Coordinates of C-alpha atoms in Angstrom, one line a residue:
M1 CA -33.1 -23.8 -72.1
T2 CA -36.0 -26.1 -71.1
T3 CA -38.3 -25.4 -68.2
A4 CA -36.7 -28.4 -66.3
Q5 CA -33.2 -27.0 -66.9
M6 CA -34.2 -23.6 -65.6
A7 CA -35.7 -25.1 -62.5
K8 CA -32.5 -27.1 -61.9
R9 CA -30.3 -24.0 -62.3
K10 CA -32.5 -22.0 -59.8
F11 CA -32.3 -24.9 -57.3
E12 CA -28.5 -25.1 -57.5
R13 CA -28.2 -21.3 -56.9
L14 CA -30.5 -21.7 -53.9
L15 CA -28.3 -24.5 -52.5
V16 CA -25.2 -22.3 -52.9
A17 CA -26.8 -19.4 -51.1
L18 CA -28.1 -21.6 -48.3
G19 CA -24.6 -23.1 -47.9
L20 CA -23.1 -19.6 -47.6
I21 CA -25.7 -18.7 -44.9
L22 CA -25.1 -21.9 -43.0
G23 CA -21.4 -21.5 -43.2
C24 CA -21.5 -18.0 -41.8
A25 CA -23.8 -19.1 -39.0
A26 CA -21.5 -21.9 -38.1
A27 CA -18.5 -19.6 -38.0
L28 CA -20.4 -17.2 -35.7
A29 CA -21.4 -20.0 -33.5
Q30 CA -17.8 -21.1 -32.9
P31 CA -16.3 -19.9 -29.6
Q32 CA -13.7 -17.2 -29.9
R33 CA -10.2 -18.7 -29.7
I34 CA -8.3 -15.4 -29.3
V35 CA -6.5 -15.5 -26.0
L36 CA -4.3 -12.6 -24.8
A37 CA -1.2 -13.9 -23.1
D38 CA -0.9 -12.6 -19.5
R39 CA 2.8 -11.6 -19.4
I40 CA 4.8 -12.4 -16.2
V41 CA 6.3 -9.3 -14.8
A42 CA 8.1 -10.7 -11.7
V43 CA 8.8 -14.0 -10.0
V44 CA 9.0 -14.2 -6.2
N45 CA 10.5 -17.6 -5.4
N46 CA 7.9 -19.9 -7.0
E47 CA 5.1 -17.3 -7.3
V48 CA 4.6 -15.2 -10.3
I49 CA 3.2 -11.7 -10.6
T50 CA 1.4 -11.2 -13.9
Q51 CA 0.7 -8.1 -15.9
S52 CA -3.0 -8.4 -15.1
D53 CA -2.2 -8.6 -11.3
L54 CA -0.1 -5.4 -11.7
R55 CA -2.7 -3.6 -13.8
E56 CA -5.5 -4.4 -11.3
R57 CA -3.4 -3.2 -8.3
V58 CA -2.4 0.0 -10.2
E59 CA -6.0 0.8 -11.0
T60 CA -6.9 0.4 -7.4
V61 CA -4.1 2.7 -6.2
M62 CA -5.0 5.3 -8.8
R63 CA -8.7 5.2 -7.7
Q64 CA -7.6 5.7 -4.0
L65 CA -5.4 8.6 -4.9
E66 CA -8.2 10.2 -7.0
R67 CA -10.7 9.9 -4.1
S68 CA -8.2 11.4 -1.7
G69 CA -7.7 14.4 -3.9
T70 CA -4.0 13.6 -4.5
R71 CA -2.6 14.6 -7.9
I72 CA -1.8 11.4 -9.7
P73 CA 1.8 10.9 -10.8
P74 CA 2.6 9.5 -14.2
R75 CA 1.3 5.9 -14.6
E76 CA 4.8 4.4 -15.2
V77 CA 5.9 5.9 -11.8
I78 CA 2.9 4.3 -10.0
E79 CA 3.5 1.0 -11.8
Q80 CA 7.1 0.8 -10.7
Q81 CA 6.2 1.6 -7.1
V82 CA 3.3 -0.8 -7.1
L83 CA 5.4 -3.6 -8.6
E84 CA 8.2 -3.1 -6.0
R85 CA 5.6 -3.2 -3.2
M86 CA 3.9 -6.3 -4.6
I87 CA 7.3 -8.1 -4.7
V88 CA 8.0 -7.2 -1.1
D89 CA 4.5 -8.2 0.0
R90 CA 4.7 -11.6 -1.7
A91 CA 8.1 -12.4 -0.1
Q92 CA 6.8 -11.4 3.3
M93 CA 3.5 -13.4 2.9
Q94 CA 5.5 -16.4 1.9
F95 CA 7.6 -16.0 5.1
A96 CA 4.5 -15.5 7.2
R97 CA 2.9 -18.7 5.9
E98 CA 6.1 -20.7 6.6
T99 CA 6.1 -19.4 10.2
G100 CA 2.4 -20.1 10.8
I101 CA 1.0 -16.6 10.8
V102 CA -2.6 -16.7 9.7
V103 CA -5.7 -14.5 9.9
D104 CA -8.9 -16.5 10.1
D105 CA -12.3 -15.4 8.6
A106 CA -13.7 -14.3 11.9
A107 CA -10.9 -11.9 12.6
L108 CA -11.1 -10.7 9.0
D109 CA -14.8 -10.1 9.2
A110 CA -14.4 -8.1 12.4
A111 CA -11.7 -6.0 10.8
I112 CA -13.9 -5.2 7.8
A113 CA -16.8 -4.4 10.1
R114 CA -14.6 -1.8 11.8
I115 CA -13.5 -0.4 8.5
A116 CA -17.2 -0.1 7.4
Q117 CA -18.1 1.5 10.8
N118 CA -15.3 4.0 10.5
N119 CA -16.8 5.1 7.2
G120 CA -20.3 5.4 8.7
L121 CA -21.6 2.4 6.7
S122 CA -23.0 -1.1 7.3
V123 CA -20.9 -3.9 5.9
A124 CA -23.5 -4.4 3.1
D125 CA -23.5 -0.7 2.2
F126 CA -19.7 -0.7 2.4
R127 CA -19.6 -3.6 0.0
A128 CA -21.9 -1.9 -2.4
A129 CA -19.8 1.2 -2.3
L130 CA -16.7 -0.8 -3.1
E131 CA -18.4 -2.4 -6.1
R132 CA -19.5 1.0 -7.3
D133 CA -15.9 2.1 -7.3
G134 CA -14.9 -1.0 -9.3
I135 CA -13.2 -2.8 -6.4
P136 CA -14.3 -6.5 -6.2
Y137 CA -15.3 -7.3 -2.7
D138 CA -13.4 -10.6 -2.7
R139 CA -10.2 -8.9 -3.7
F140 CA -10.7 -6.2 -1.0
R141 CA -11.1 -9.0 1.6
E142 CA -7.9 -10.6 0.6
D143 CA -6.1 -7.3 0.5
V144 CA -7.2 -6.6 4.1
R145 CA -6.2 -10.1 5.1
T146 CA -2.7 -9.5 3.6
E147 CA -2.4 -6.3 5.5
M148 CA -3.3 -8.0 8.8
V149 CA -0.9 -10.8 8.2
L150 CA 2.0 -8.5 7.4
S151 CA 1.2 -6.3 10.4
R152 CA 1.4 -9.3 12.7
L153 CA 4.6 -10.4 11.0
R154 CA 6.2 -7.0 11.5
E155 CA 5.0 -6.8 15.2
R156 CA 6.5 -10.2 15.9
E157 CA 9.8 -9.4 14.2
I158 CA 10.1 -6.2 16.1
N159 CA 9.1 -7.7 19.5
S160 CA 11.5 -10.5 19.1
R161 CA 14.4 -8.0 18.8
I162 CA 13.5 -5.8 21.8
Q163 CA 14.7 -6.2 25.3
V164 CA 13.9 -3.5 27.7
S165 CA 15.3 -3.3 31.2
E166 CA 13.9 -1.3 34.1
S167 CA 16.9 1.0 34.0
E168 CA 16.2 1.7 30.3
I169 CA 12.6 2.6 31.2
D170 CA 13.9 5.0 33.9
N171 CA 16.3 6.6 31.4
F172 CA 13.5 6.9 28.8
L173 CA 11.2 8.7 31.3
A174 CA 14.0 11.0 32.4
E175 CA 14.8 11.8 28.8
Q176 CA 11.2 12.6 28.0
Q177 CA 11.2 14.9 31.0
R178 CA 14.4 16.7 29.9
E179 CA 13.2 17.1 26.3
G180 CA 9.8 18.3 27.5
V181 CA 8.0 15.8 25.3
D182 CA 4.3 15.5 26.0
S183 CA 3.3 11.9 25.6
N184 CA -0.4 12.8 25.3
I185 CA 0.0 14.9 22.2
E186 CA -1.0 13.3 18.9
F187 CA 0.5 14.3 15.6
H188 CA -1.0 13.8 12.1
L189 CA 2.0 13.1 9.9
S190 CA 2.9 12.1 6.4
H191 CA 6.2 10.4 5.7
I192 CA 8.6 9.7 2.9
L193 CA 11.3 7.0 3.4
I194 CA 14.3 6.5 1.2
R195 CA 15.7 3.2 2.3
V196 CA 19.4 2.4 2.8
P197 CA 20.7 -1.1 2.2
E198 CA 21.9 -2.9 5.4
H199 CA 25.6 -2.8 4.3
A200 CA 25.5 0.4 2.3
T201 CA 28.7 1.8 0.9
P202 CA 29.6 5.5 1.4
D203 CA 28.6 6.2 -2.2
Q204 CA 25.2 4.5 -1.6
L205 CA 24.6 6.5 1.6
A206 CA 25.5 9.8 -0.2
E207 CA 23.2 9.0 -3.2
R208 CA 20.2 8.2 -1.0
R209 CA 20.8 11.2 1.3
Q210 CA 20.9 13.4 -1.8
R211 CA 17.7 11.8 -3.1
A212 CA 15.9 12.5 0.2
Q213 CA 17.2 16.1 0.2
E214 CA 15.9 16.6 -3.4
V215 CA 12.5 15.3 -2.3
R216 CA 12.5 17.6 0.6
N217 CA 13.4 20.6 -1.6
R218 CA 10.6 19.8 -4.0
A219 CA 8.2 19.6 -1.1
L220 CA 9.4 23.0 0.3
A221 CA 9.0 24.4 -3.2
G222 CA 5.3 23.6 -3.1
E223 CA 5.0 20.2 -4.8
D224 CA 2.3 18.0 -3.4
F225 CA 3.7 15.9 -0.6
A226 CA 1.4 13.0 -1.2
Q227 CA 2.3 12.9 -4.8
L228 CA 6.0 12.9 -3.9
A229 CA 5.4 10.0 -1.4
V230 CA 3.7 8.0 -4.1
A231 CA 6.6 8.6 -6.5
F232 CA 9.6 8.2 -4.2
S233 CA 8.7 6.7 -0.8
E234 CA 9.8 3.1 -0.1
A235 CA 7.7 2.9 3.1
P236 CA 4.5 0.7 3.1
D237 CA 2.3 3.7 3.2
G238 CA 4.0 5.3 0.3
L239 CA 1.3 4.3 -2.2
K240 CA -1.3 5.9 0.1
G241 CA 0.4 9.3 -0.2
G242 CA 2.6 8.6 2.9
D243 CA -0.2 9.5 5.3
M244 CA 0.5 8.0 8.7
G245 CA -2.8 9.3 10.2
W246 CA -2.9 10.4 13.9
R247 CA -0.2 8.9 16.1
D248 CA 0.4 9.3 19.8
A249 CA 3.8 11.0 20.5
G250 CA 4.6 8.1 22.9
K251 CA 4.2 5.6 20.1
L252 CA 6.3 7.5 17.5
P253 CA 10.1 7.1 17.2
E254 CA 11.9 9.7 19.3
L255 CA 13.6 10.9 16.2
F256 CA 10.2 11.8 14.7
V257 CA 8.9 13.4 17.8
K258 CA 11.9 15.7 18.2
A259 CA 11.8 16.6 14.5
V260 CA 8.1 17.7 14.5
A261 CA 7.9 19.2 18.0
A262 CA 8.9 22.6 16.8
L263 CA 7.1 22.5 13.4
Q264 CA 3.9 24.3 12.6
P265 CA 1.1 22.5 10.7
G266 CA 2.0 22.3 7.0
Q267 CA 5.8 22.5 7.6
I268 CA 8.3 20.0 6.4
S269 CA 11.0 18.4 8.6
E270 CA 14.7 18.2 7.9
V271 CA 16.1 15.0 6.4
L272 CA 16.3 12.5 9.2
R273 CA 18.6 9.5 9.4
S274 CA 17.5 6.2 11.0
P275 CA 18.7 2.6 10.6
A276 CA 16.0 2.1 8.0
G277 CA 17.1 5.0 5.8
F278 CA 16.4 8.7 5.3
H279 CA 13.1 10.2 6.3
V280 CA 11.2 13.4 5.4
L281 CA 8.1 14.3 7.5
K282 CA 5.2 16.7 7.0
L283 CA 3.2 17.8 10.0
H284 CA -0.5 18.2 9.2
D285 CA -1.8 19.0 12.6
R286 CA -1.4 18.3 16.4
R287 CA -3.9 17.8 19.2
G288 CA -4.0 16.8 22.8
S289 CA -3.0 18.2 26.2
A290 CA -0.3 17.6 28.7
T291 CA -0.5 14.8 31.3
P292 CA 1.7 14.3 34.4
L293 CA 4.9 12.4 33.7
E294 CA 4.0 10.0 36.5
A295 CA 0.9 8.9 34.5
M296 CA 2.9 7.7 31.6
T297 CA 3.0 4.0 30.9
V298 CA 5.6 2.2 29.0
E299 CA 4.9 -1.1 27.4
Q300 CA 7.8 -3.5 28.1
T301 CA 8.7 -6.4 25.9
R302 CA 11.3 -8.8 27.3
V303 CA 13.0 -11.6 25.5
R304 CA 14.0 -14.5 27.7
H305 CA 17.2 -16.2 26.8

């Protein structure tokens, strides 16, 4: 082989090697085309709830439960409860928008400032704390806005159905006096609700009563009440462990007040029946002192026809 042929062969090998290198570089430079499909898990009218929406909300709930010291139920239990709550919330938000209920940014900012203050933080520090916990601030703002809208919706729906006469107020005060209920006492309660359909059959009623009784029995046997609430409660506060916080006796349903009046902190109520369904309560604590009955005030809501 001549010197010229050897030089040509070496140059050809160099071109092949260079081509391989450039080919690899070009492949690496191409944007990744792999896209994971975001599966739709529910459709509420024209709005969809995706798997990523559900996953993000489940992670938030699990972080909240972990911070509160609640034993976390199996993930599939939380996912089912979260999905049901998301479906209800979406439907209610759609109705709220249709009926003109809105929460502007000023009201939202004021609410977040109060939340931060209740946690002993400035808004900036509170935002930083959320980010450290993996909760995007924008998502938190919209969650608070949603809660405010739904709260206003529930208040309006309740108020529109209430008509209180003077005689009913007199009867209420007399009943409070007969029952010895102290309206100035506050109760710290947790709550589990097993809902009953509006036109439930006897079999449905029996099944839901039995479910509530089983939940109560498990609480009496020592299972964590908050974990049971996360797993079984169909109330809005279920995913927060059923914690209702401190409530004035005068602002609680009479059914609840009578049920917890004789309980000691830590005790569980009997299964209670209301139009909404079956309830189980846990009394954490009580505080407050008696006030004269004459000092009681009753808010009146009248609907004009």
